[in-house]
């Protein structure tokens, strides 16, 4: 209660006097409107509770539903056994529609401009009425195990197109420049009706050859000044390339790119003739200016035509499937080996013997395999 005072002969409190003297009239407020409509919120809860069946996901993929395709790829990439079982069931349903695309692997050292090139190359393919899927593999941190997955942000035109699908995936420690389940993701994209699949690898150099075992055409992007002709003679990733493209061949860098093309093309002739009977080429291009993009696509089509005619195309895909089967079998056997009861303890015991010099390596491995 305020202190009494006299005003106009009336006795009032300080608070009452303050209210009477104020020129503002304060009315009770109303509650803020919800940020999300209650109807939409309830719909979200309903949708989140509704689990899409395997049959619905498969049917959605076959009809070109990109949301269902993304969900299926998420199941494929999951490490949960329940998700893997669902993914395999979906793959089994869509497999009859798999195999009708041109598979292109694109690799190169970091900074060579892979994402920019794919943006330009993909835009050209869209103009030619193709449906394009890009599986971009992003390196995972060895410390935090996380990935930025930022390749999609550098492909703005493709991201907005209804005829393009971009899926960045973490490498999750897998070697060879691709993720562990890239092949299955590629199959799902083919089943969804994408006639051209591009796999953009991590970009780590000479060891990045695994992508070669899952694509039809292997494109290696290079930079002028990254190495002389002797660099091109090195085995590994160089001799697997069907085409070497010297990127960023524009402006002041163009003459250097032209000279590099001649050097790499000369180096390619030093390799043994590939089984495909295709003569690897070297060319120049510019991801920013679009120079040479149409020529690269013509070479891809020429390669596909040549290898289909001589029978290598079908044989190569059969060999890739056989290799995939053997690799997966080894992985499963290895997982089951370590999952056996008491196996971890036995391994630790063998390690202690080796550290103390009380046994030999092959003896302990043989012991572990027999028990």
Short mmCIF file of C-alpha atoms in Angstrom, two decimals:
data_model
loop_
_atom_site.label_atom_id
_atom_site.label_comp_id
_atom_site.label_asym_id
_atom_site.label_seq_id
_atom_site.Cartn_x
_atom_site.Cartn_y
_atom_site.Cartn_z
CA UNK A 1 0.00 0.00 0.00
CA UNK A 2 1.40 3.42 -1.05
CA UNK A 3 1.63 6.48 1.17
CA UNK A 4 -1.54 8.56 1.34
CA UNK A 5 -1.55 12.06 -0.21
CA UNK A 6 -4.16 14.69 -0.86
CA UNK A 7 -5.16 15.63 -4.40
CA UNK A 8 -8.20 17.84 -5.12
CA UNK A 9 -9.37 17.27 -1.65
CA UNK A 10 -9.32 13.48 -2.10
CA UNK A 11 -7.04 11.13 -0.33
CA UNK A 12 -5.26 8.69 -2.73
CA UNK A 13 -2.29 6.33 -2.64
CA UNK A 14 0.94 6.98 -4.58
CA UNK A 15 0.20 4.09 -7.00
CA UNK A 16 -3.33 5.31 -7.72
CA UNK A 17 -2.03 8.83 -8.29
CA UNK A 18 0.57 7.56 -10.72
CA UNK A 19 -2.09 5.68 -12.72
CA UNK A 20 -4.35 8.74 -12.85
CA UNK A 21 -1.56 11.04 -14.03
CA UNK A 22 -0.29 8.68 -16.80
CA UNK A 23 -1.28 9.56 -20.37
CA UNK A 24 -0.93 5.87 -21.43
CA UNK A 25 -3.67 3.36 -21.06
CA UNK A 26 -2.23 -0.13 -20.48
CA UNK A 27 -4.52 -2.97 -21.44
CA UNK A 28 -3.90 -6.64 -20.72
CA UNK A 29 -1.85 -8.25 -23.55
CA UNK A 30 -2.69 -11.32 -25.64
CA UNK A 31 -0.69 -14.49 -25.88
CA UNK A 32 1.79 -14.77 -28.77
CA UNK A 33 0.60 -16.79 -31.74
CA UNK A 34 2.36 -20.17 -32.08
CA UNK A 35 5.34 -20.18 -34.42
CA UNK A 36 3.96 -23.27 -36.17
CA UNK A 37 0.33 -23.79 -37.01
CA UNK A 38 -1.23 -26.39 -34.68
CA UNK A 39 -2.61 -28.15 -37.76
CA UNK A 40 0.83 -28.42 -39.38
CA UNK A 41 2.37 -29.49 -36.06
CA UNK A 42 -0.17 -32.30 -35.72
CA UNK A 43 0.41 -33.32 -39.34
CA UNK A 44 4.15 -33.52 -38.73
CA UNK A 45 3.62 -35.75 -35.73
CA UNK A 46 1.37 -38.00 -37.77
CA UNK A 47 3.84 -38.19 -40.66
CA UNK A 48 6.80 -38.80 -38.37
CA UNK A 49 4.97 -41.70 -36.75
CA UNK A 50 4.03 -43.22 -40.10
CA UNK A 51 6.72 -45.61 -41.27
CA UNK A 52 6.97 -46.04 -45.01
CA UNK A 53 6.96 -49.69 -45.98
CA UNK A 54 9.64 -51.33 -48.10
CA UNK A 55 7.16 -51.79 -50.94
CA UNK A 56 6.17 -48.10 -50.83
CA UNK A 57 9.81 -46.97 -50.89
CA UNK A 58 10.61 -49.26 -53.81
CA UNK A 59 7.54 -48.11 -55.75
CA UNK A 60 8.43 -44.47 -55.03
CA UNK A 61 11.98 -44.98 -56.30
CA UNK A 62 10.78 -46.63 -59.51
CA UNK A 63 8.40 -43.71 -60.08
CA UNK A 64 11.24 -41.20 -59.67
CA UNK A 65 10.29 -39.92 -56.20
CA UNK A 66 13.48 -38.23 -54.98
CA UNK A 67 12.33 -38.15 -51.34
CA UNK A 68 11.94 -41.92 -51.34
CA UNK A 69 15.27 -42.26 -53.12
CA UNK A 70 16.98 -40.20 -50.40
CA UNK A 71 15.36 -42.28 -47.65
CA UNK A 72 16.51 -45.49 -49.31
CA UNK A 73 20.10 -44.24 -49.65
CA UNK A 74 20.03 -43.28 -45.96
CA UNK A 75 19.04 -46.87 -45.13
CA UNK A 76 21.81 -48.18 -47.38
CA UNK A 77 24.44 -46.02 -45.66
CA UNK A 78 23.26 -46.84 -42.14
CA UNK A 79 25.33 -49.11 -39.90
CA UNK A 80 22.26 -50.52 -38.16
CA UNK A 81 21.54 -54.13 -39.08
CA UNK A 82 17.77 -53.49 -39.23
CA UNK A 83 18.31 -50.66 -41.72
CA UNK A 84 20.64 -52.82 -43.81
CA UNK A 85 18.02 -55.56 -44.01
CA UNK A 86 15.45 -53.04 -45.28
CA UNK A 87 17.94 -51.60 -47.76
CA UNK A 88 18.70 -55.04 -49.20
CA UNK A 89 14.99 -55.76 -49.52
CA UNK A 90 14.48 -52.50 -51.42
CA UNK A 91 17.44 -53.24 -53.70
CA UNK A 92 16.02 -56.66 -54.48
CA UNK A 93 12.74 -55.09 -55.58
CA UNK A 94 14.34 -52.47 -57.85
CA UNK A 95 17.21 -54.53 -59.31
CA UNK A 96 15.33 -55.34 -62.56
CA UNK A 97 15.49 -51.60 -63.40
CA UNK A 98 19.21 -51.27 -62.63
CA UNK A 99 22.00 -51.00 -65.20
CA UNK A 100 20.57 -48.63 -67.81
CA UNK A 101 22.81 -45.64 -67.17
CA UNK A 102 26.23 -44.37 -68.16
CA UNK A 103 28.44 -44.50 -65.08
CA UNK A 104 31.22 -41.92 -64.93
CA UNK A 105 33.86 -41.66 -62.23
CA UNK A 106 35.57 -38.29 -61.81
CA UNK A 107 38.66 -37.86 -59.68
CA UNK A 108 41.58 -35.49 -59.25
CA UNK A 109 43.70 -33.85 -56.60
CA UNK A 110 42.03 -31.44 -54.14
CA UNK A 111 41.71 -28.01 -55.72
CA UNK A 112 41.55 -29.27 -59.29
CA UNK A 113 37.97 -28.00 -59.56
CA UNK A 114 35.93 -31.23 -59.55
CA UNK A 115 32.72 -29.69 -58.20
CA UNK A 116 32.89 -26.70 -60.55
CA UNK A 117 33.57 -28.99 -63.49
CA UNK A 118 30.65 -31.26 -62.57
CA UNK A 119 28.36 -28.23 -62.29
CA UNK A 120 29.31 -27.17 -65.84
CA UNK A 121 29.36 -30.71 -67.24
CA UNK A 122 26.06 -31.59 -65.58
CA UNK A 123 24.40 -28.42 -66.85
CA UNK A 124 25.42 -29.38 -70.37
CA UNK A 125 23.92 -32.85 -69.91
CA UNK A 126 20.65 -31.35 -68.67
CA UNK A 127 20.51 -29.22 -71.81
CA UNK A 128 20.79 -32.48 -73.77
CA UNK A 129 17.68 -33.77 -71.91
CA UNK A 130 19.56 -36.22 -69.72
CA UNK A 131 18.66 -37.06 -66.11
CA UNK A 132 21.72 -36.76 -63.92
CA UNK A 133 22.58 -38.13 -60.48
CA UNK A 134 25.76 -37.00 -58.71
CA UNK A 135 27.13 -39.04 -55.82
CA UNK A 136 29.73 -36.80 -54.17
CA UNK A 137 32.03 -38.41 -51.63
CA UNK A 138 33.24 -36.08 -48.89
CA UNK A 139 36.25 -36.88 -46.67
CA UNK A 140 35.51 -37.74 -43.05
CA UNK A 141 37.57 -36.36 -40.18
CA UNK A 142 39.88 -38.91 -38.55
CA UNK A 143 39.37 -37.10 -35.23
CA UNK A 144 35.66 -36.30 -35.05
CA UNK A 145 34.46 -38.76 -37.77
CA UNK A 146 32.31 -35.94 -39.18
CA UNK A 147 32.04 -34.59 -42.74
CA UNK A 148 31.16 -31.15 -44.07
CA UNK A 149 29.13 -32.53 -47.03
CA UNK A 150 29.37 -29.17 -48.77
CA UNK A 151 29.69 -30.29 -52.41
CA UNK A 152 25.99 -29.67 -53.05
CA UNK A 153 26.34 -25.99 -52.19
CA UNK A 154 28.86 -25.59 -55.03
CA UNK A 155 26.45 -27.06 -57.59
CA UNK A 156 23.74 -24.42 -57.41
CA UNK A 157 22.32 -24.95 -60.91
CA UNK A 158 22.13 -28.72 -60.56
CA UNK A 159 20.61 -28.43 -57.09
CA UNK A 160 17.66 -26.46 -58.49
CA UNK A 161 16.96 -28.76 -61.45
CA UNK A 162 14.19 -31.36 -61.30
CA UNK A 163 16.25 -33.61 -63.58
CA UNK A 164 19.29 -33.65 -61.31
CA UNK A 165 19.85 -35.39 -57.99
CA UNK A 166 22.88 -34.65 -55.80
CA UNK A 167 23.75 -36.82 -52.84
CA UNK A 168 26.85 -36.01 -50.76
CA UNK A 169 28.03 -38.90 -48.60
CA UNK A 170 30.85 -39.22 -46.05
CA UNK A 171 33.75 -41.52 -46.86
CA UNK A 172 33.62 -42.74 -43.22
CA UNK A 173 37.19 -43.95 -43.35
CA UNK A 174 36.79 -46.00 -46.55
CA UNK A 175 39.84 -45.97 -48.78
CA UNK A 176 39.87 -45.64 -52.54
CA UNK A 177 38.04 -42.32 -52.73
CA UNK A 178 34.50 -43.68 -52.43
CA UNK A 179 32.14 -44.55 -49.59
CA UNK A 180 31.43 -48.12 -48.52
CA UNK A 181 27.93 -48.17 -49.99
CA UNK A 182 28.46 -45.99 -53.08
CA UNK A 183 27.69 -48.88 -55.42
CA UNK A 184 24.30 -49.58 -53.82
CA UNK A 185 23.45 -45.86 -53.92
CA UNK A 186 24.31 -45.84 -57.62
CA UNK A 187 21.95 -48.76 -58.24
CA UNK A 188 19.11 -46.93 -56.49
CA UNK A 189 19.70 -43.84 -58.64
CA UNK A 190 19.57 -45.97 -61.78
CA UNK A 191 16.31 -47.53 -60.64
CA UNK A 192 14.90 -44.02 -60.13
CA UNK A 193 15.42 -43.31 -63.83
CA UNK A 194 18.67 -41.33 -63.90
CA UNK A 195 20.43 -42.19 -67.16
CA UNK A 196 23.80 -40.66 -66.23
CA UNK A 197 25.52 -41.26 -62.90
CA UNK A 198 28.58 -39.25 -61.85
CA UNK A 199 30.63 -40.37 -58.87
CA UNK A 200 32.85 -37.58 -57.56
CA UNK A 201 35.60 -39.04 -55.42
CA UNK A 202 37.28 -37.56 -52.37
CA UNK A 203 40.37 -36.54 -54.34
CA UNK A 204 43.47 -37.95 -52.67
CA UNK A 205 45.77 -38.83 -55.55
CA UNK A 206 47.44 -42.04 -56.74
CA UNK A 207 45.62 -44.45 -54.40
CA UNK A 208 42.17 -43.42 -55.54
CA UNK A 209 41.39 -46.35 -57.83
CA UNK A 210 38.38 -48.04 -56.22
CA UNK A 211 35.94 -45.92 -58.21
CA UNK A 212 37.34 -47.51 -61.37
CA UNK A 213 35.79 -50.81 -60.29
CA UNK A 214 32.23 -49.43 -60.37
CA UNK A 215 32.04 -47.09 -63.38
CA UNK A 216 32.10 -47.42 -67.15
CA UNK A 217 34.23 -44.35 -67.86
CA UNK A 218 37.02 -42.98 -65.66
CA UNK A 219 37.85 -39.27 -66.01
CA UNK A 220 40.95 -37.86 -64.35
CA UNK A 221 41.11 -34.08 -63.91
CA UNK A 222 44.56 -32.55 -63.79
CA UNK A 223 46.10 -29.09 -63.45
CA UNK A 224 48.77 -27.53 -65.63
CA UNK A 225 52.05 -27.35 -63.76
CA UNK A 226 51.12 -30.17 -61.37
CA UNK A 227 53.83 -32.39 -62.87
CA UNK A 228 55.86 -32.92 -66.03
CA UNK A 229 55.69 -35.82 -68.46
CA UNK A 230 57.52 -38.06 -65.99
CA UNK A 231 54.59 -37.58 -63.59
CA UNK A 232 52.32 -39.05 -66.24
CA UNK A 233 54.41 -42.21 -66.53
CA UNK A 234 53.63 -43.18 -62.91
CA UNK A 235 51.51 -46.29 -62.49
CA UNK A 236 48.29 -46.42 -60.55
CA UNK A 237 45.55 -43.94 -61.16
CA UNK A 238 47.10 -42.59 -64.38
CA UNK A 239 46.99 -45.88 -66.27
CA UNK A 240 43.36 -46.45 -65.26
CA UNK A 241 42.12 -43.18 -66.76
CA UNK A 242 40.10 -43.35 -69.97
CA UNK A 243 40.46 -39.61 -70.37
CA UNK A 244 42.72 -37.00 -68.77
CA UNK A 245 41.29 -33.47 -68.80
CA UNK A 246 43.51 -30.51 -67.94
CA UNK A 247 41.07 -28.25 -66.10
CA UNK A 248 41.17 -24.46 -65.65
CA UNK A 249 42.43 -24.04 -69.22
CA UNK A 250 41.39 -20.40 -69.52
CA UNK A 251 42.94 -16.94 -69.42
CA UNK A 252 46.66 -16.78 -68.84
CA UNK A 253 46.70 -20.46 -67.87
CA UNK A 254 45.51 -21.69 -71.29
CA UNK A 255 48.93 -22.04 -72.98
CA UNK A 256 50.27 -23.97 -69.98
CA UNK A 257 47.25 -26.28 -70.13
CA UNK A 258 47.79 -26.91 -73.84
CA UNK A 259 51.41 -27.84 -73.21
CA UNK A 260 50.40 -30.13 -70.35
CA UNK A 261 47.88 -31.86 -72.62
CA UNK A 262 50.60 -32.71 -75.13
CA UNK A 263 52.86 -34.05 -72.37
CA UNK A 264 50.16 -36.23 -70.82
CA UNK A 265 49.01 -37.54 -74.19
CA UNK A 266 52.58 -38.57 -74.97
CA UNK A 267 52.86 -40.27 -71.59
CA UNK A 268 49.64 -42.23 -72.15
CA UNK A 269 51.18 -43.95 -75.17
CA UNK A 270 53.83 -45.47 -72.89
CA UNK A 271 51.26 -47.55 -71.01
CA UNK A 272 50.27 -51.03 -72.21
CA UNK A 273 47.14 -51.09 -74.39
CA UNK A 274 44.02 -51.42 -72.17
CA UNK A 275 41.74 -54.41 -72.44
CA UNK A 276 38.94 -52.13 -73.61
CA UNK A 277 40.83 -51.47 -76.89
CA UNK A 278 40.19 -47.80 -76.25
CA UNK A 279 43.08 -45.39 -76.66
CA UNK A 280 43.12 -43.04 -73.63
CA UNK A 281 43.15 -39.37 -74.60
CA UNK A 282 44.13 -36.07 -73.03
CA UNK A 283 42.20 -32.84 -73.52
CA UNK A 284 41.71 -29.42 -71.96
CA UNK A 285 38.64 -27.88 -70.40
CA UNK A 286 37.39 -25.07 -68.21
CA UNK A 287 34.76 -25.73 -65.55
CA UNK A 288 34.01 -22.02 -65.20
CA UNK A 289 33.89 -21.05 -68.87
CA UNK A 290 32.49 -24.35 -70.13
CA UNK A 291 35.26 -24.75 -72.69
CA UNK A 292 35.78 -28.33 -73.87
CA UNK A 293 32.75 -29.71 -72.01
CA UNK A 294 30.95 -30.82 -75.18
CA UNK A 295 34.11 -32.49 -76.46
CA UNK A 296 34.45 -34.51 -73.24
CA UNK A 297 30.87 -35.77 -73.55
CA UNK A 298 31.51 -36.77 -77.18
CA UNK A 299 34.54 -38.77 -76.04
CA UNK A 300 32.45 -40.47 -73.34
CA UNK A 301 29.84 -41.51 -75.91
CA UNK A 302 32.60 -42.65 -78.28
CA UNK A 303 34.06 -44.80 -75.52
CA UNK A 304 30.69 -46.36 -74.68
CA UNK A 305 30.01 -47.11 -78.35
CA UNK A 306 33.47 -48.64 -78.85
CA UNK A 307 33.33 -50.88 -75.77
CA UNK A 308 29.78 -52.03 -76.44
CA UNK A 309 30.77 -53.01 -79.98
CA UNK A 310 33.84 -55.03 -78.96
CA UNK A 311 32.08 -56.66 -75.97
CA UNK A 312 34.23 -55.09 -73.25
CA UNK A 313 31.35 -53.01 -71.83
CA UNK A 314 29.30 -56.03 -70.71
CA UNK A 315 32.37 -58.01 -69.66
CA UNK A 316 33.62 -55.13 -67.53
CA UNK A 317 30.33 -54.84 -65.68
CA UNK A 318 30.34 -58.59 -65.00
CA UNK A 319 33.87 -58.35 -63.60
CA UNK A 320 32.83 -55.40 -61.44
CA UNK A 321 29.92 -57.37 -59.98
CA UNK A 322 32.22 -60.32 -59.28
CA UNK A 323 34.74 -58.02 -57.56
CA UNK A 324 31.95 -56.42 -55.51
CA UNK A 325 30.77 -59.87 -54.38
CA UNK A 326 34.27 -60.93 -53.33
CA UNK A 327 34.95 -57.68 -51.46
CA UNK A 328 31.64 -57.84 -49.59
CA UNK A 329 32.21 -61.51 -48.75
CA UNK A 330 35.60 -60.68 -47.24
CA UNK A 331 34.08 -57.86 -45.19
CA UNK A 332 31.31 -60.08 -43.81
CA UNK A 333 33.72 -62.93 -42.97
CA UNK A 334 36.03 -60.47 -41.19
CA UNK A 335 33.14 -59.01 -39.19
CA UNK A 336 31.98 -62.47 -38.14
CA UNK A 337 35.53 -63.42 -37.17
CA UNK A 338 35.85 -60.52 -34.72
CA UNK A 339 32.29 -61.03 -33.45
CA UNK A 340 32.97 -64.56 -32.16
CA UNK A 341 32.68 -64.91 -28.34
CA UNK A 342 36.04 -64.57 -26.63
CA UNK A 343 37.84 -63.55 -29.84
CA UNK A 344 38.81 -60.09 -28.54
CA UNK A 345 40.42 -61.63 -25.45
CA UNK A 346 42.32 -64.13 -27.59
CA UNK A 347 43.61 -61.35 -29.82
CA UNK A 348 44.82 -59.35 -26.81
CA UNK A 349 46.60 -62.44 -25.46
CA UNK A 350 48.33 -63.03 -28.80
CA UNK A 351 49.37 -59.37 -28.93
CA UNK A 352 50.97 -59.63 -25.48
CA UNK A 353 52.97 -62.70 -26.57
CA UNK A 354 54.19 -60.86 -29.65
CA UNK A 355 55.16 -57.76 -27.66
CA UNK A 356 57.10 -59.90 -25.18
CA UNK A 357 58.85 -61.81 -27.98
CA UNK A 358 57.41 -65.15 -26.79
CA UNK A 359 55.82 -66.10 -30.11
CA UNK A 360 55.86 -65.40 -33.83
CA UNK A 361 53.33 -63.49 -35.90
CA UNK A 362 52.21 -66.32 -38.20
CA UNK A 363 52.00 -68.76 -35.28
CA UNK A 364 49.60 -66.48 -33.39
CA UNK A 365 47.47 -65.79 -36.49
CA UNK A 366 47.20 -69.53 -37.16
CA UNK A 367 46.19 -70.05 -33.54
CA UNK A 368 43.48 -67.39 -33.80
CA UNK A 369 42.12 -68.86 -37.02
CA UNK A 370 41.90 -72.36 -35.54
CA UNK A 371 40.09 -71.29 -32.38
#
